[in-house]
Amino acid sequence: MSPRVVLVGPMGAGKTTVATLLGEAWGLPVRDTDADIEAAEGRSISDIFVDDGEEHFRALEVAAVAEALGSHDGVLALGGGAVLDEGTRTLLADHRVVFLRVGLSDAVKRVGLGVGRPLLLGNVRGRIKALLDERTPVYESVATHVVETDGRTPEDVAHEVEGLLR
């Protein structure tokens, strides 16, 4: 069992929205590893960061991603930082991975003031830029396909992903 597609990218790329559209189009279940973690922990990711720290959250994330990759046969969206783990990157090598690329301007618009996003405390624009600069090469390294999302509707992005995976 293996996901039909795994969506990766930074916050604001539209991973969850596009995953939902693809799941509807293909008649497949959709999973989001951030939602899996929140359900398992009974609290928000923001609360996990505040109460237990980023290191604890990342350990939960590694386990959630490994479990989902091994048991989910639908559309899977990963949290923005999931690809930072080397073991996760190794697991992704056997899957069809689509990197939803988003530029700084669109990411800032989509994320807003970062409410509930623990990595964005402080200067939201500056933090998003730093995260994009740091993570984009990692997203590119695991991706089978790259889809640009700037200035596009989620429906348009989902249609492109569908076309790539036919």
mmCIF file with all atom_site columns, N, CA and C in Angstrom, residues 97-139:
data_model
loop_
_atom_site.group_PDB
_atom_site.id
_atom_site.type_symbol
_atom_site.label_atom_id
_atom_site.label_alt_id
_atom_site.label_comp_id
_atom_site.label_asym_id
_atom_site.label_entity_id
_atom_site.label_seq_id
_atom_site.pdbx_PDB_ins_code
_atom_site.Cartn_x
_atom_site.Cartn_y
_atom_site.Cartn_z
_atom_site.occupancy
_atom_site.B_iso_or_equiv
_atom_site.pdbx_formal_charge
_atom_site.auth_seq_id
_atom_site.auth_comp_id
_atom_site.auth_asym_id
_atom_site.auth_atom_id
_atom_site.pdbx_PDB_model_num
ATOM 1   N N  . VAL A 1 97  ? 6.213  12.217 -5.423 1.00 0.00 ? 97  VAL A N  1
ATOM 2   C CA . VAL A 1 97  ? 6.184  13.393 -4.555 1.00 0.00 ? 97  VAL A CA 1
ATOM 3   C C  . VAL A 1 97  ? 6.070  14.637 -5.424 1.00 0.00 ? 97  VAL A C  1
ATOM 4   N N  . VAL A 1 98  ? 5.081  15.473 -5.107 1.00 0.00 ? 98  VAL A N  1
ATOM 5   C CA . VAL A 1 98  ? 4.909  16.731 -5.820 1.00 0.00 ? 98  VAL A CA 1
ATOM 6   C C  . VAL A 1 98  ? 5.204  17.878 -4.856 1.00 0.00 ? 98  VAL A C  1
ATOM 7   N N  . PHE A 1 99  ? 6.168  18.706 -5.241 1.00 0.00 ? 99  PHE A N  1
ATOM 8   C CA . PHE A 1 99  ? 6.521  19.905 -4.477 1.00 0.00 ? 99  PHE A CA 1
ATOM 9   C C  . PHE A 1 99  ? 5.662  21.048 -4.991 1.00 0.00 ? 99  PHE A C  1
ATOM 10  N N  . LEU A 1 100 ? 4.816  21.580 -4.122 1.00 0.00 ? 100 LEU A N  1
ATOM 11  C CA . LEU A 1 100 ? 4.024  22.757 -4.457 1.00 0.00 ? 100 LEU A CA 1
ATOM 12  C C  . LEU A 1 100 ? 4.851  23.984 -4.085 1.00 0.00 ? 100 LEU A C  1
ATOM 13  N N  . ARG A 1 101 ? 5.436  24.590 -5.099 1.00 0.00 ? 101 ARG A N  1
ATOM 14  C CA . ARG A 1 101 ? 6.321  25.737 -4.869 1.00 0.00 ? 101 ARG A CA 1
ATOM 15  C C  . ARG A 1 101 ? 5.486  27.015 -4.736 1.00 0.00 ? 101 ARG A C  1
ATOM 16  N N  . VAL A 1 102 ? 5.835  27.822 -3.737 1.00 0.00 ? 102 VAL A N  1
ATOM 17  C CA . VAL A 1 102 ? 5.162  29.097 -3.526 1.00 0.00 ? 102 VAL A CA 1
ATOM 18  C C  . VAL A 1 102 ? 6.228  30.147 -3.265 1.00 0.00 ? 102 VAL A C  1
ATOM 19  N N  . GLY A 1 103 ? 6.038  31.326 -3.841 1.00 0.00 ? 103 GLY A N  1
ATOM 20  C CA . GLY A 1 103 ? 6.970  32.420 -3.614 1.00 0.00 ? 103 GLY A CA 1
ATOM 21  C C  . GLY A 1 103 ? 6.661  33.155 -2.323 1.00 0.00 ? 103 GLY A C  1
ATOM 22  N N  . LEU A 1 104 ? 7.556  34.023 -1.930 1.00 0.00 ? 104 LEU A N  1
ATOM 23  C CA . LEU A 1 104 ? 7.430  34.738 -0.664 1.00 0.00 ? 104 LEU A CA 1
ATOM 24  C C  . LEU A 1 104 ? 6.144  35.555 -0.595 1.00 0.00 ? 104 LEU A C  1
ATOM 25  N N  . SER A 1 105 ? 5.850  36.322 -1.626 1.00 0.00 ? 105 SER A N  1
ATOM 26  C CA . SER A 1 105 ? 4.687  37.196 -1.613 1.00 0.00 ? 105 SER A CA 1
ATOM 27  C C  . SER A 1 105 ? 3.386  36.407 -1.439 1.00 0.00 ? 105 SER A C  1
ATOM 28  N N  . ASP A 1 106 ? 3.221  35.338 -2.235 1.00 0.00 ? 106 ASP A N  1
ATOM 29  C CA . ASP A 1 106 ? 2.003  34.538 -2.133 1.00 0.00 ? 106 ASP A CA 1
ATOM 30  C C  . ASP A 1 106 ? 1.936  33.806 -0.787 1.00 0.00 ? 106 ASP A C  1
ATOM 31  N N  . ALA A 1 107 ? 3.068  33.298 -0.316 1.00 0.00 ? 107 ALA A N  1
ATOM 32  C CA . ALA A 1 107 ? 3.081  32.590 0.973  1.00 0.00 ? 107 ALA A CA 1
ATOM 33  C C  . ALA A 1 107 ? 2.647  33.515 2.099  1.00 0.00 ? 107 ALA A C  1
ATOM 34  N N  . VAL A 1 108 ? 3.163  34.741 2.106  1.00 0.00 ? 108 VAL A N  1
ATOM 35  C CA . VAL A 1 108 ? 2.797  35.693 3.157  1.00 0.00 ? 108 VAL A CA 1
ATOM 36  C C  . VAL A 1 108 ? 1.304  35.997 3.105  1.00 0.00 ? 108 VAL A C  1
ATOM 37  N N  . LYS A 1 109 ? 0.776  36.209 1.898  1.00 0.00 ? 109 LYS A N  1
ATOM 38  C CA . LYS A 1 109 ? -0.663 36.481 1.758  1.00 0.00 ? 109 LYS A CA 1
ATOM 39  C C  . LYS A 1 109 ? -1.506 35.322 2.272  1.00 0.00 ? 109 LYS A C  1
ATOM 40  N N  . ARG A 1 110 ? -1.099 34.110 1.948  1.00 0.00 ? 110 ARG A N  1
ATOM 41  C CA . ARG A 1 110 ? -1.892 32.935 2.312  1.00 0.00 ? 110 ARG A CA 1
ATOM 42  C C  . ARG A 1 110 ? -1.807 32.611 3.800  1.00 0.00 ? 110 ARG A C  1
ATOM 43  N N  . VAL A 1 111 ? -0.649 32.836 4.393  1.00 0.00 ? 111 VAL A N  1
ATOM 44  C CA . VAL A 1 111 ? -0.455 32.488 5.806  1.00 0.00 ? 111 VAL A CA 1
ATOM 45  C C  . VAL A 1 111 ? -0.998 33.581 6.718  1.00 0.00 ? 111 VAL A C  1
ATOM 46  N N  . GLY A 1 112 ? -1.038 34.809 6.222  1.00 0.00 ? 112 GLY A N  1
ATOM 47  C CA . GLY A 1 112 ? -1.535 35.910 7.039  1.00 0.00 ? 112 GLY A CA 1
ATOM 48  C C  . GLY A 1 112 ? -0.538 36.265 8.132  1.00 0.00 ? 112 GLY A C  1
ATOM 49  N N  . LEU A 1 113 ? -1.044 36.475 9.325  1.00 0.00 ? 113 LEU A N  1
ATOM 50  C CA . LEU A 1 113 ? -0.169 36.890 10.422 1.00 0.00 ? 113 LEU A CA 1
ATOM 51  C C  . LEU A 1 113 ? 0.434  35.722 11.170 1.00 0.00 ? 113 LEU A C  1
ATOM 52  N N  . GLY A 1 114 ? 0.257  34.520 10.666 1.00 0.00 ? 114 GLY A N  1
ATOM 53  C CA . GLY A 1 114 ? 0.914  33.377 11.284 1.00 0.00 ? 114 GLY A CA 1
ATOM 54  C C  . GLY A 1 114 ? 0.251  32.903 12.560 1.00 0.00 ? 114 GLY A C  1
ATOM 55  N N  . VAL A 1 115 ? -1.000 33.248 12.774 1.00 0.00 ? 115 VAL A N  1
ATOM 56  C CA . VAL A 1 115 ? -1.701 32.821 13.974 1.00 0.00 ? 115 VAL A CA 1
ATOM 57  C C  . VAL A 1 115 ? -1.733 31.299 14.005 1.00 0.00 ? 115 VAL A C  1
ATOM 58  N N  . GLY A 1 116 ? -1.274 30.729 15.103 1.00 0.00 ? 116 GLY A N  1
ATOM 59  C CA . GLY A 1 116 ? -1.254 29.283 15.228 1.00 0.00 ? 116 GLY A CA 1
ATOM 60  C C  . GLY A 1 116 ? -0.094 28.622 14.515 1.00 0.00 ? 116 GLY A C  1
ATOM 61  N N  . ARG A 1 117 ? 0.851  29.409 14.027 1.00 0.00 ? 117 ARG A N  1
ATOM 62  C CA . ARG A 1 117 ? 2.024  28.856 13.351 1.00 0.00 ? 117 ARG A CA 1
ATOM 63  C C  . ARG A 1 117 ? 3.262  29.205 14.174 1.00 0.00 ? 117 ARG A C  1
ATOM 64  N N  . PRO A 1 118 ? 3.706  28.268 14.997 1.00 0.00 ? 118 PRO A N  1
ATOM 65  C CA . PRO A 1 118 ? 4.767  28.570 15.964 1.00 0.00 ? 118 PRO A CA 1
ATOM 66  C C  . PRO A 1 118 ? 6.093  29.003 15.355 1.00 0.00 ? 118 PRO A C  1
ATOM 67  N N  . LEU A 1 119 ? 6.396  28.582 14.137 1.00 0.00 ? 119 LEU A N  1
ATOM 68  C CA . LEU A 1 119 ? 7.663  28.986 13.539 1.00 0.00 ? 119 LEU A CA 1
ATOM 69  C C  . LEU A 1 119 ? 7.638  30.417 13.020 1.00 0.00 ? 119 LEU A C  1
ATOM 70  N N  . LEU A 1 120 ? 6.469  31.057 13.065 1.00 0.00 ? 120 LEU A N  1
ATOM 71  C CA . LEU A 1 120 ? 6.354  32.403 12.508 1.00 0.00 ? 120 LEU A CA 1
ATOM 72  C C  . LEU A 1 120 ? 6.264  33.497 13.561 1.00 0.00 ? 120 LEU A C  1
ATOM 73  N N  . LEU A 1 121 ? 6.539  33.178 14.800 1.00 0.00 ? 121 LEU A N  1
ATOM 74  C CA . LEU A 1 121 ? 6.463  34.205 15.827 1.00 0.00 ? 121 LEU A CA 1
ATOM 75  C C  . LEU A 1 121 ? 7.457  35.313 15.507 1.00 0.00 ? 121 LEU A C  1
ATOM 76  N N  . GLY A 1 122 ? 7.026  36.550 15.628 1.00 0.00 ? 122 GLY A N  1
ATOM 77  C CA . GLY A 1 122 ? 7.904  37.688 15.304 1.00 0.00 ? 122 GLY A CA 1
ATOM 78  C C  . GLY A 1 122 ? 7.623  38.196 13.907 1.00 0.00 ? 122 GLY A C  1
ATOM 79  N N  . ASN A 1 123 ? 8.682  38.445 13.157 1.00 0.00 ? 123 ASN A N  1
ATOM 80  C CA . ASN A 1 123 ? 8.597  39.006 11.814 1.00 0.00 ? 123 ASN A CA 1
ATOM 81  C C  . ASN A 1 123 ? 8.138  37.932 10.828 1.00 0.00 ? 123 ASN A C  1
ATOM 82  N N  . VAL A 1 124 ? 6.844  37.923 10.501 1.00 0.00 ? 124 VAL A N  1
ATOM 83  C CA . VAL A 1 124 ? 6.276  36.859 9.674  1.00 0.00 ? 124 VAL A CA 1
ATOM 84  C C  . VAL A 1 124 ? 6.954  36.790 8.312  1.00 0.00 ? 124 VAL A C  1
ATOM 85  N N  . ARG A 1 125 ? 7.051  37.930 7.628  1.00 0.00 ? 125 ARG A N  1
ATOM 86  C CA . ARG A 1 125 ? 7.656  37.934 6.290  1.00 0.00 ? 125 ARG A CA 1
ATOM 87  C C  . ARG A 1 125 ? 9.103  37.445 6.336  1.00 0.00 ? 125 ARG A C  1
ATOM 88  N N  . GLY A 1 126 ? 9.863  37.922 7.301  1.00 0.00 ? 126 GLY A N  1
ATOM 89  C CA . GLY A 1 126 ? 11.265 37.514 7.437  1.00 0.00 ? 126 GLY A CA 1
ATOM 90  C C  . GLY A 1 126 ? 11.407 36.029 7.742  1.00 0.00 ? 126 GLY A C  1
ATOM 91  N N  . ARG A 1 127 ? 10.536 35.512 8.605  1.00 0.00 ? 127 ARG A N  1
ATOM 92  C CA . ARG A 1 127 ? 10.582 34.088 8.955  1.00 0.00 ? 127 ARG A CA 1
ATOM 93  C C  . ARG A 1 127 ? 10.208 33.225 7.754  1.00 0.00 ? 127 ARG A C  1
ATOM 94  N N  . ILE A 1 128 ? 9.178  33.625 7.011  1.00 0.00 ? 128 ILE A N  1
ATOM 95  C CA . ILE A 1 128 ? 8.781  32.835 5.836  1.00 0.00 ? 128 ILE A CA 1
ATOM 96  C C  . ILE A 1 128 ? 9.915  32.841 4.814  1.00 0.00 ? 128 ILE A C  1
ATOM 97  N N  . LYS A 1 129 ? 10.548 33.995 4.602  1.00 0.00 ? 129 LYS A N  1
ATOM 98  C CA . LYS A 1 129 ? 11.661 34.062 3.646  1.00 0.00 ? 129 LYS A CA 1
ATOM 99  C C  . LYS A 1 129 ? 12.779 33.126 4.063  1.00 0.00 ? 129 LYS A C  1
ATOM 100 N N  . ALA A 1 130 ? 13.135 33.142 5.344  1.00 0.00 ? 130 ALA A N  1
ATOM 101 C CA . ALA A 1 130 ? 14.202 32.267 5.838  1.00 0.00 ? 130 ALA A CA 1
ATOM 102 C C  . ALA A 1 130 ? 13.834 30.792 5.646  1.00 0.00 ? 130 ALA A C  1
ATOM 103 N N  . LEU A 1 131 ? 12.574 30.444 5.940  1.00 0.00 ? 131 LEU A N  1
ATOM 104 C CA . LEU A 1 131 ? 12.139 29.052 5.776  1.00 0.00 ? 131 LEU A CA 1
ATOM 105 C C  . LEU A 1 131 ? 12.165 28.644 4.303  1.00 0.00 ? 131 LEU A C  1
ATOM 106 N N  . LEU A 1 132 ? 11.717 29.524 3.413  1.00 0.00 ? 132 LEU A N  1
ATOM 107 C CA . LEU A 1 132 ? 11.748 29.214 1.979  1.00 0.00 ? 132 LEU A CA 1
ATOM 108 C C  . LEU A 1 132 ? 13.183 29.029 1.497  1.00 0.00 ? 132 LEU A C  1
ATOM 109 N N  . ASP A 1 133 ? 14.069 29.924 1.918  1.00 0.00 ? 133 ASP A N  1
ATOM 110 C CA . ASP A 1 133 ? 15.474 29.835 1.500  1.00 0.00 ? 133 ASP A CA 1
ATOM 111 C C  . ASP A 1 133 ? 16.109 28.532 1.987  1.00 0.00 ? 133 ASP A C  1
ATOM 112 N N  . GLU A 1 134 ? 15.798 28.163 3.216  1.00 0.00 ? 134 GLU A N  1
ATOM 113 C CA . GLU A 1 134 ? 16.389 26.971 3.832  1.00 0.00 ? 134 GLU A CA 1
ATOM 114 C C  . GLU A 1 134 ? 15.813 25.681 3.247  1.00 0.00 ? 134 GLU A C  1
ATOM 115 N N  . ARG A 1 135 ? 14.500 25.653 3.031  1.00 0.00 ? 135 ARG A N  1
ATOM 116 C CA . ARG A 1 135 ? 13.840 24.390 2.711  1.00 0.00 ? 135 ARG A CA 1
ATOM 117 C C  . ARG A 1 135 ? 13.627 24.111 1.231  1.00 0.00 ? 135 ARG A C  1
ATOM 118 N N  . THR A 1 136 ? 13.593 25.138 0.382  1.00 0.00 ? 136 THR A N  1
ATOM 119 C CA . THR A 1 136 ? 13.309 24.907 -1.036 1.00 0.00 ? 136 THR A CA 1
ATOM 120 C C  . THR A 1 136 ? 14.238 23.872 -1.665 1.00 0.00 ? 136 THR A C  1
ATOM 121 N N  . PRO A 1 137 ? 15.554 23.930 -1.432 1.00 0.00 ? 137 PRO A N  1
ATOM 122 C CA . PRO A 1 137 ? 16.423 22.897 -2.027 1.00 0.00 ? 137 PRO A CA 1
ATOM 123 C C  . PRO A 1 137 ? 16.084 21.484 -1.526 1.00 0.00 ? 137 PRO A C  1
ATOM 124 N N  . VAL A 1 138 ? 15.611 21.376 -0.301 1.00 0.00 ? 138 VAL A N  1
ATOM 125 C CA . VAL A 1 138 ? 15.248 20.067 0.251  1.00 0.00 ? 138 VAL A CA 1
ATOM 126 C C  . VAL A 1 138 ? 13.975 19.566 -0.423 1.00 0.00 ? 138 VAL A C  1
ATOM 127 N N  . TYR A 1 139 ? 12.972 20.448 -0.569 1.00 0.00 ? 139 TYR A N  1
ATOM 128 C CA . TYR A 1 139 ? 11.752 20.058 -1.277 1.00 0.00 ? 139 TYR A CA 1
ATOM 129 C C  . TYR A 1 139 ? 12.091 19.591 -2.696 1.00 0.00 ? 139 TYR A C  1
#
